[in-house]
mmCIF file of C-alpha atoms and ligand atoms in Angstrom:
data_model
loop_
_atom_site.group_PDB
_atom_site.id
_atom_site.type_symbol
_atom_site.label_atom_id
_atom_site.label_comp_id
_atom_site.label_asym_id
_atom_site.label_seq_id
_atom_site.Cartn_x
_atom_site.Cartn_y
_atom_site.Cartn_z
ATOM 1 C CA UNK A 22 89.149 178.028 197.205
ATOM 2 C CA UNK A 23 91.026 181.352 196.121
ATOM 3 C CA UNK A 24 89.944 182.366 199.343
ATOM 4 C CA UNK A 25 91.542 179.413 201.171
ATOM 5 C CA UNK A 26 94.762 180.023 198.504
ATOM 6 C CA UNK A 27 94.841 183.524 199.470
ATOM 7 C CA UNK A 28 94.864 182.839 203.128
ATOM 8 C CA UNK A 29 97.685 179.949 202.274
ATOM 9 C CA UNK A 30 99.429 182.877 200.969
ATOM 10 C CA UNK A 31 99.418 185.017 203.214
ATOM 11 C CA UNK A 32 100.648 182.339 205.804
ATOM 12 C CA UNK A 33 103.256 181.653 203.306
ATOM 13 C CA UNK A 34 104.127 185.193 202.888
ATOM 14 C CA UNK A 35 104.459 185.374 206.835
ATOM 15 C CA UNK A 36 106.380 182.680 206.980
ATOM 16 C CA UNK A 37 109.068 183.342 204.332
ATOM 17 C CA UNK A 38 109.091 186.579 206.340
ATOM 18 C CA UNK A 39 109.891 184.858 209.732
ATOM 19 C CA UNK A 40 112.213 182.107 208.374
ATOM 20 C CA UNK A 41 114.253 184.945 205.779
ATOM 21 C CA UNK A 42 115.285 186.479 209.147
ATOM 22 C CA UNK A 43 116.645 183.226 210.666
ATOM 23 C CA UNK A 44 118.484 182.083 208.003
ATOM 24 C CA UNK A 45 121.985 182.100 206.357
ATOM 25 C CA UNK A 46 121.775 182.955 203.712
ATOM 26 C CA UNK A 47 118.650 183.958 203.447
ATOM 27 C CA UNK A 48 116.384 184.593 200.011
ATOM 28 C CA UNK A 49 116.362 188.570 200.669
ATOM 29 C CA UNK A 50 118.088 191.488 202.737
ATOM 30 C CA UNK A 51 116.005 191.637 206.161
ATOM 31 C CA UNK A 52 117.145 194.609 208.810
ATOM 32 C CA UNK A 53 115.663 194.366 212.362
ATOM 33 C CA UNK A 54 116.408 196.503 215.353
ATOM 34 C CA UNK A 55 115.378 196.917 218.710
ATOM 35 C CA UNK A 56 113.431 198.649 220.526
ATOM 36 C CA UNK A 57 111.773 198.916 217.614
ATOM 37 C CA UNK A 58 111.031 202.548 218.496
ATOM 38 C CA UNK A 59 114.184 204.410 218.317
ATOM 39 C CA UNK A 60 114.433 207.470 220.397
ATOM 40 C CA UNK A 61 117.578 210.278 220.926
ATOM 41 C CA UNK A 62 119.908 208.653 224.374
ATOM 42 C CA UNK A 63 118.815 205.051 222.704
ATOM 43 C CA UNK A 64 121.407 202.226 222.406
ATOM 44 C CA UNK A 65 120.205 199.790 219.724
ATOM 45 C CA UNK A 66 120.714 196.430 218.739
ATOM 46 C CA UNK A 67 120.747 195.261 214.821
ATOM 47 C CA UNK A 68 119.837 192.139 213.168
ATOM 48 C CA UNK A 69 121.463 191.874 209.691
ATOM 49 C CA UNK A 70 120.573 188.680 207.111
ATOM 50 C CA UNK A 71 121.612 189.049 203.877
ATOM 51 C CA UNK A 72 120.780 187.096 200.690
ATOM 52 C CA UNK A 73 124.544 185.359 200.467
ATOM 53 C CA UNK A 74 127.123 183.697 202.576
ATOM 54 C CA UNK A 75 129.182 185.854 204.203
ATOM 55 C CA UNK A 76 132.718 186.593 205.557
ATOM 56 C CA UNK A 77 132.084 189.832 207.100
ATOM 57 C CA UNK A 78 129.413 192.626 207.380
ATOM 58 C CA UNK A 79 130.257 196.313 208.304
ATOM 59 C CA UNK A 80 127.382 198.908 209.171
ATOM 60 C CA UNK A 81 127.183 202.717 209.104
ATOM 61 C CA UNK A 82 124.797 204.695 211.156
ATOM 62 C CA UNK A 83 124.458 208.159 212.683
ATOM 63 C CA UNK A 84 127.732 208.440 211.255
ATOM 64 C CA UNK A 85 129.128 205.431 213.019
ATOM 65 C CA UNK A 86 131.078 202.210 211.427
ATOM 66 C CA UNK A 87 130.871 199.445 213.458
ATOM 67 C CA UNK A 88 131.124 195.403 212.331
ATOM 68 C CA UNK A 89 128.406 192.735 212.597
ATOM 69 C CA UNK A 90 128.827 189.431 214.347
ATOM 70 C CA UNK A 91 127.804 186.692 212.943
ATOM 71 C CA UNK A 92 124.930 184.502 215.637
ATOM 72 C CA UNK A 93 124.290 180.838 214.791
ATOM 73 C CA UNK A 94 121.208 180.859 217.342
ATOM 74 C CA UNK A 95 119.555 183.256 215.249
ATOM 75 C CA UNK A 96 121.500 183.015 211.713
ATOM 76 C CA UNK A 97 122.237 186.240 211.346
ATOM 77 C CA UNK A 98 124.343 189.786 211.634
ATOM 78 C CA UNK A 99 123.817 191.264 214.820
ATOM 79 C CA UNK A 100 125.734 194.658 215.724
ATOM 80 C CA UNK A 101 125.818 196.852 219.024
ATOM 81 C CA UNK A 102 125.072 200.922 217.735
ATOM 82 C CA UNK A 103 123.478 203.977 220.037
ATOM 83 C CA UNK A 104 121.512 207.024 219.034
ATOM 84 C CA UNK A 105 123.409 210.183 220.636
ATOM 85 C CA UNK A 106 121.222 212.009 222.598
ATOM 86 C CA UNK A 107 121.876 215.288 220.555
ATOM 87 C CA UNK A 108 120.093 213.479 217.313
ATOM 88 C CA UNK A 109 117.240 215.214 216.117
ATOM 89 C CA UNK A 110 113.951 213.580 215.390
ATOM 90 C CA UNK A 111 113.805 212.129 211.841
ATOM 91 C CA UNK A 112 114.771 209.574 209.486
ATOM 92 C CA UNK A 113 118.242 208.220 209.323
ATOM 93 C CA UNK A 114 119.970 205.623 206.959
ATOM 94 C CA UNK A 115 121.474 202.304 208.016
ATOM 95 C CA UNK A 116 124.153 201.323 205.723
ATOM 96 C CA UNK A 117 125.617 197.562 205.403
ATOM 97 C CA UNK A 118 128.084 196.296 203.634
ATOM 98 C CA UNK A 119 129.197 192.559 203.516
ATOM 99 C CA UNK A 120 131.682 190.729 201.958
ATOM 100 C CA UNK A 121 130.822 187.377 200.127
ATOM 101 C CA UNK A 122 132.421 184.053 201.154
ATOM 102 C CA UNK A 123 133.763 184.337 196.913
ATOM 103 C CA UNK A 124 134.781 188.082 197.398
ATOM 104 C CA UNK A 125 131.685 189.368 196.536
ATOM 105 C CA UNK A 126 130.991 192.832 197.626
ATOM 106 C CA UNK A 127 127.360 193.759 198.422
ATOM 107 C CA UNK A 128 125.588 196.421 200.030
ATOM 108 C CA UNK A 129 121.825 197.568 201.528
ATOM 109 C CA UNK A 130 120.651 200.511 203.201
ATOM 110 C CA UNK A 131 117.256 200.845 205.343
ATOM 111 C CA UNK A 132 115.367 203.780 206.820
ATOM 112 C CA UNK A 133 115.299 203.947 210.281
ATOM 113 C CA UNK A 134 113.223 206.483 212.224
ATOM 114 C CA UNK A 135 114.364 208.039 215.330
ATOM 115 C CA UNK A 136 112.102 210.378 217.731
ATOM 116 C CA UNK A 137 112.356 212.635 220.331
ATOM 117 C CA UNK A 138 112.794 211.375 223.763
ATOM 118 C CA UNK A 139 110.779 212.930 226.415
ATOM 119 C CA UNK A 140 113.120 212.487 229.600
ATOM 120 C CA UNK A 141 111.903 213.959 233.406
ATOM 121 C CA UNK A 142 113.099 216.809 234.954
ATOM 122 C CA UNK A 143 114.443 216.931 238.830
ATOM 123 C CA UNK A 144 115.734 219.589 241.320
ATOM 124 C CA UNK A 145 118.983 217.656 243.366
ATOM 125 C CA UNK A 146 120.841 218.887 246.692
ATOM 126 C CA UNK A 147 124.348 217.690 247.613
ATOM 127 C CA UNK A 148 127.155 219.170 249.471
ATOM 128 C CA UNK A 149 127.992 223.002 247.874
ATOM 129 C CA UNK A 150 131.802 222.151 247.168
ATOM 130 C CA UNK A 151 130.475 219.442 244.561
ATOM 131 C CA UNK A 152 127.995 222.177 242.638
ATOM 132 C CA UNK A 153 131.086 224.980 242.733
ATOM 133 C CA UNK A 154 134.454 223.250 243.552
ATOM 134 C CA UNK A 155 136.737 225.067 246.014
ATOM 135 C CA UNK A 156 139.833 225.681 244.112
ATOM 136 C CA UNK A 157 141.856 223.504 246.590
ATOM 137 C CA UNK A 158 140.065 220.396 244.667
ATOM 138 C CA UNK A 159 140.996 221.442 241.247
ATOM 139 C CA UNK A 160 144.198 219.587 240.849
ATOM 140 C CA UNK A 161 142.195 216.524 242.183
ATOM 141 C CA UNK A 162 139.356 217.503 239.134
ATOM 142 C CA UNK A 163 142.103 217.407 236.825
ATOM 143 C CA UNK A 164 143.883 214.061 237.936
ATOM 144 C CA UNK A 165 140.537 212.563 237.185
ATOM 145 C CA UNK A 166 139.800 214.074 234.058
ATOM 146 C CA UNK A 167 143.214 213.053 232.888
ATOM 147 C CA UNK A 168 141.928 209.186 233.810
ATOM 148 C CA UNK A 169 138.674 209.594 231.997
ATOM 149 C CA UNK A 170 140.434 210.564 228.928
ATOM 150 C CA UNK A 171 143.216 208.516 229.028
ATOM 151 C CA UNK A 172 140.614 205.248 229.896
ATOM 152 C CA UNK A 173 138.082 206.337 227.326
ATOM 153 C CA UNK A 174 141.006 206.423 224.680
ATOM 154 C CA UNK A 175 141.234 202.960 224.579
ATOM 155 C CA UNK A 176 138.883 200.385 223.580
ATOM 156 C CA UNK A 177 139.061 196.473 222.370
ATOM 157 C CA UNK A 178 138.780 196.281 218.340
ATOM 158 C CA UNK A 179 136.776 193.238 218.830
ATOM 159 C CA UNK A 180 133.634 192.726 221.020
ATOM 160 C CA UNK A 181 134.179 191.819 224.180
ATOM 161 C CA UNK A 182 130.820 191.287 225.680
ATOM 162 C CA UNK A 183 127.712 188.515 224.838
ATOM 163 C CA UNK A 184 124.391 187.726 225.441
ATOM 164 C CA UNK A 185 122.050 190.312 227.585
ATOM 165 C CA UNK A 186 123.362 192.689 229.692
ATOM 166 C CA UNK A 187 122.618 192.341 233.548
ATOM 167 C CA UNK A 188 121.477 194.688 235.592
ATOM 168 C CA UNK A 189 124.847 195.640 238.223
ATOM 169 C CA UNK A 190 122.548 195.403 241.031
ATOM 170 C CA UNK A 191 119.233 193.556 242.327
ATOM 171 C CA UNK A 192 117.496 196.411 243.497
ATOM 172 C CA UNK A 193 115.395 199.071 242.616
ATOM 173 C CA UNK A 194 116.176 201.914 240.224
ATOM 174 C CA UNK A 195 115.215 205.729 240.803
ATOM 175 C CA UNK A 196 116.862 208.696 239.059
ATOM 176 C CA UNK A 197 116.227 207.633 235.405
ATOM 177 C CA UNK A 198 118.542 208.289 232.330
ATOM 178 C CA UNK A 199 117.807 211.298 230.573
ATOM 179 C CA UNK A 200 116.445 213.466 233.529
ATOM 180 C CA UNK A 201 117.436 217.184 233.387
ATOM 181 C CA UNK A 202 118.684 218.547 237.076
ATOM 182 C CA UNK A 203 119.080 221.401 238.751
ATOM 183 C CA UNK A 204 121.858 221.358 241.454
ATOM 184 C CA UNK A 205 120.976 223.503 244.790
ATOM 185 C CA UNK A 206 118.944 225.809 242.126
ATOM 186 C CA UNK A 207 122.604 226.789 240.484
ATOM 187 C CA UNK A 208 123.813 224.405 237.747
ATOM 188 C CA UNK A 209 121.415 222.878 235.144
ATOM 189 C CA UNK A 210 123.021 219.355 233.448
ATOM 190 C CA UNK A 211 121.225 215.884 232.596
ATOM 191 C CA UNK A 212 121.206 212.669 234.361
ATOM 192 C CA UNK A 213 123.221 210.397 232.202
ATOM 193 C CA UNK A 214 122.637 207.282 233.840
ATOM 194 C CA UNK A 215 120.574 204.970 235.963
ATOM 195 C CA UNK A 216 120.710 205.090 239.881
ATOM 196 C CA UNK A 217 120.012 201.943 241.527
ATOM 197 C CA UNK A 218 119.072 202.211 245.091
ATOM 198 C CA UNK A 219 121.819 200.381 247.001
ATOM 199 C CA UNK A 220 122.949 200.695 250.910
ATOM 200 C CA UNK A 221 126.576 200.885 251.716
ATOM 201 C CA UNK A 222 128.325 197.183 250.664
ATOM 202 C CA UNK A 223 125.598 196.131 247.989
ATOM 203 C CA UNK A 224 127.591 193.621 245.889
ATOM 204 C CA UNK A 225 127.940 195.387 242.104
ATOM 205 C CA UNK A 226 128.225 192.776 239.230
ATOM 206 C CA UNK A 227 130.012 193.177 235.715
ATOM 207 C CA UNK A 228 126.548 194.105 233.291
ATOM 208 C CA UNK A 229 128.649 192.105 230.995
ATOM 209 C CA UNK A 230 132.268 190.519 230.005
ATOM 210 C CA UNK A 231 135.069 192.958 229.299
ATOM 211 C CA UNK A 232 137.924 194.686 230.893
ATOM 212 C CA UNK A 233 138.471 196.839 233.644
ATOM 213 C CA UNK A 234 140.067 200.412 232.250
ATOM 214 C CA UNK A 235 139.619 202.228 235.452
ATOM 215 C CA UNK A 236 139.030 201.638 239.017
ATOM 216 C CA UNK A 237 140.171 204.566 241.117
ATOM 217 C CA UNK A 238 138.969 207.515 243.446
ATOM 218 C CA UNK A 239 137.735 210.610 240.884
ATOM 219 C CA UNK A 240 136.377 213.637 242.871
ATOM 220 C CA UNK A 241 132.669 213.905 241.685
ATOM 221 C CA UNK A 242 132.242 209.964 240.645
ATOM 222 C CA UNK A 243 134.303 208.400 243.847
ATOM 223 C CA UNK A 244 135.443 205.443 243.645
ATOM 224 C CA UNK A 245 134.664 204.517 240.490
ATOM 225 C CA UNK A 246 134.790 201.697 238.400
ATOM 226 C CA UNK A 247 134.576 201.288 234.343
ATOM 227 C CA UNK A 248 135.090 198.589 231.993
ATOM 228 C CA UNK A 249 135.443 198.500 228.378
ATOM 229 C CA UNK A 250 133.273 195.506 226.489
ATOM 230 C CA UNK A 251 135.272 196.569 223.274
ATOM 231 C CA UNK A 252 134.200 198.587 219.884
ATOM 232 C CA UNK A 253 133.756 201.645 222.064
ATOM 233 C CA UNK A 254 131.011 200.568 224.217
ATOM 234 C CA UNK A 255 132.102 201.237 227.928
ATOM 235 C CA UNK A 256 129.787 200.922 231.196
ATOM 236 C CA UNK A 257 130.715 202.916 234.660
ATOM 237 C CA UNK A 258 129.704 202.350 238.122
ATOM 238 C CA UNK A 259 130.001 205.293 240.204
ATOM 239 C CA UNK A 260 130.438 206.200 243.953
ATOM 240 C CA UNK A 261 131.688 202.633 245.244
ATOM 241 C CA UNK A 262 132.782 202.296 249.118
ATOM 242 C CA UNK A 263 135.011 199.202 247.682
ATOM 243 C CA UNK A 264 137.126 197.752 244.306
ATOM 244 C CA UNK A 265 137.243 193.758 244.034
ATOM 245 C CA UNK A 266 138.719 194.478 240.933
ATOM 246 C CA UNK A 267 142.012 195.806 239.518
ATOM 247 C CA UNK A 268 142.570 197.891 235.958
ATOM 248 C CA UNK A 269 143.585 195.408 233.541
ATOM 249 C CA UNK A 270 141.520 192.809 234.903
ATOM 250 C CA UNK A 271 139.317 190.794 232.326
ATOM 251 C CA UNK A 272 135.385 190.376 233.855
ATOM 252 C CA UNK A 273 133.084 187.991 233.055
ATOM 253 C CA UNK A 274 129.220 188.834 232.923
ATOM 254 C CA UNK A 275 127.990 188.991 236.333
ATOM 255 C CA UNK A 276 131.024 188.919 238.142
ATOM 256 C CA UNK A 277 131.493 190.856 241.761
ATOM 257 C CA UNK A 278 133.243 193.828 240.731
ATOM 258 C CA UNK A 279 132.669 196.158 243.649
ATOM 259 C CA UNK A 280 130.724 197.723 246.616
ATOM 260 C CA UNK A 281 128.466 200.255 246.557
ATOM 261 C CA UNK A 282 128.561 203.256 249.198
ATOM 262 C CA UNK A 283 127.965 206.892 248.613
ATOM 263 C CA UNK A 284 131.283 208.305 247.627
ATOM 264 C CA UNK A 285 131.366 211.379 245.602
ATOM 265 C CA UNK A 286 129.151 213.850 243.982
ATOM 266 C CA UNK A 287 126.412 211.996 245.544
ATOM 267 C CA UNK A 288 123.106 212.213 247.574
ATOM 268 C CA UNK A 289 123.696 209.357 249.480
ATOM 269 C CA UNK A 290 124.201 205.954 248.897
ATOM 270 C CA UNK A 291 123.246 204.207 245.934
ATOM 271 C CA UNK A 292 124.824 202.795 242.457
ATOM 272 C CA UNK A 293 125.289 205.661 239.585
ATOM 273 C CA UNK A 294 125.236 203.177 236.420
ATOM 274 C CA UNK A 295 126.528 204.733 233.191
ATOM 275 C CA UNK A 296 126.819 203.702 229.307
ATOM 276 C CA UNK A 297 128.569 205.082 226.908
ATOM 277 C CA UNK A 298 129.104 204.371 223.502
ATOM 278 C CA UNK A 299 131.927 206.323 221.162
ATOM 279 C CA UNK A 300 131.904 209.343 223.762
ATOM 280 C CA UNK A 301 128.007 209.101 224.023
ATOM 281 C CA UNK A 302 125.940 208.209 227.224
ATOM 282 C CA UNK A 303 123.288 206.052 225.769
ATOM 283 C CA UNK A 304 119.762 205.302 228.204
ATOM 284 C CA UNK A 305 121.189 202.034 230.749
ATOM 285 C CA UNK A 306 117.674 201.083 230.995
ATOM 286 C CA UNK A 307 117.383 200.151 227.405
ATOM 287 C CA UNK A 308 120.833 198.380 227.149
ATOM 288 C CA UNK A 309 119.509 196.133 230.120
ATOM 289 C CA UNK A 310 116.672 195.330 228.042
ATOM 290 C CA UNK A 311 117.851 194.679 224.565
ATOM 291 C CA UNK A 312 117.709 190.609 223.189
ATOM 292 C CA UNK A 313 121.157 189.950 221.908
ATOM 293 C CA UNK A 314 121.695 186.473 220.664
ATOM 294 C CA UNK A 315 124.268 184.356 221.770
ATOM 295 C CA UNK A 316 127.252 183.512 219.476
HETATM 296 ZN ZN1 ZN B 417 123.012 208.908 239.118
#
């Protein structure tokens, strides 16, 4: 009979556990995030329920502030952080602070553990005037650097995007995230994104909603396009043969933003697909695989 009882609960214990995260409010603070293994380059998705109702929840992390939406499909917080990849292996705090519905103020923190990445390494050939521009380019270099900044400057308070991110092309992906390269055996740097194999005039697609903050010809990206899905998080598609979009323009998820082609610093044709979060390329792969509940 204890025996049975103890089994009971346990059950019960499991399923207070289960329910306290899918409830608000819920009896106790939960924290969730995924993946569950955090590594450096990560992007990361938390799950916030807290033992009260309410108005507003604010997290910390890395050094980050960033707010929590609230999800009615899974009744709770959820928020949209990354893990730069310069972030040592170890443990790091998660802050949260809410607001009660009354005015309450209230506050957790949880450990979360972050380890070292182990990303591939790769030798790369393209043309020599993209490994050591010709001076005649630099103005060209400049202009674009001028429309990184000035498009990376701005991004929407609120979030723009919901629900999963999709992947900007249905192909196959080479070149991963992460990836240190040599160029011609002269200039070291690190793959941040995910290449998608793509012939010239493969339809790309929006990953999610937002806006369009740049779509223009930049000398080693090409034709380029990048849109902002608000609180700093900001995806690029690089070395496009065509826009179907405008800056300014507000995407939805999956929408037909461009062509692909081979424009660029690039080794032929295919889709260069970036993410970067608060000046930080975070892993594509991991974005595209992340849960996020609907609204
Ligand atoms: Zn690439």
């Amino acid at each position: 009979m204890s025996c049975l009882r103890r089994q009971l609960s346990t059950l019960c214990l499991l399923l207070s556990t289960t329910l306290s995260a899918f409830a608000i409010p819920a009896t106790r603070w939960a924290a969730q995030w995924e993946p569950t293994k955090l590594v450096n380059g990560s992007p990361v998705l938390f799950r916030v329920t807290a033992p009260l109702q309410l108005s507003e929840l604010n997290g910390n992390f890395l050094g980050q502030e960033f707010s929590f939406r609230p999800s009615k499909t899974c009744h709770c917080w959820y928020a949209f952080a990354g893990v730069s990849l310069a972030t040592k292996p170890g443990m790091y705090t998660l802050r949260v602070e809410g607001k009660g519905t009354g005015g309450k103020q209230t506050a957790m923190s949880y450990l979360v553990r972050v380890s070292a990445a182990h990303y591939p390494f790769s030798t790369i050939k393209v043309a020599p005037a993209f490994v050591e521009p010709p001076k005649e380019v630099e103005p060209q270099i400049q202009a674009a650097d001028v429309a990184k900044k000035q498009a990376f400057s701005t991004s929407d308070p609120d979030p723009l995007w919901s629900g999963p991110f999709q992947r900007p092309a249905q192909t196959e992906t080479s070149g991963v995230f992460g990836s240190a390269r040599v160029y011609n055996g002269v200039k070291k740097s690190q793959h941040l994104g995910l290449d998608f194999h793509a012939s010239i005039g493969t339809p790309i697609h929006a990953t999610n909603a937002g806006t369009v903050i740049l779509a223009r010809p930049l000398y080693f990206e090409g034709n380029c396009v990048m849109l902002d899905h608000g609180q700093g998080l900001v995806t690029v598609y690089m070395h496009l043969s065509e826009f179907k979009v405008k800056e300014g323009d507000k995407v939805a998820a999956g929408q037909l933003i461009a062509l692909s082609g081979g424009t660029g610093r690039s080794t032929g044709p295919h889709l260069h697909f970036a993410v970067r979060w608060r000046g930080e390329y975070l892993d594509p792969r991991t974005l595209l695989e992340l849960h996020p509940p609907a609204k």
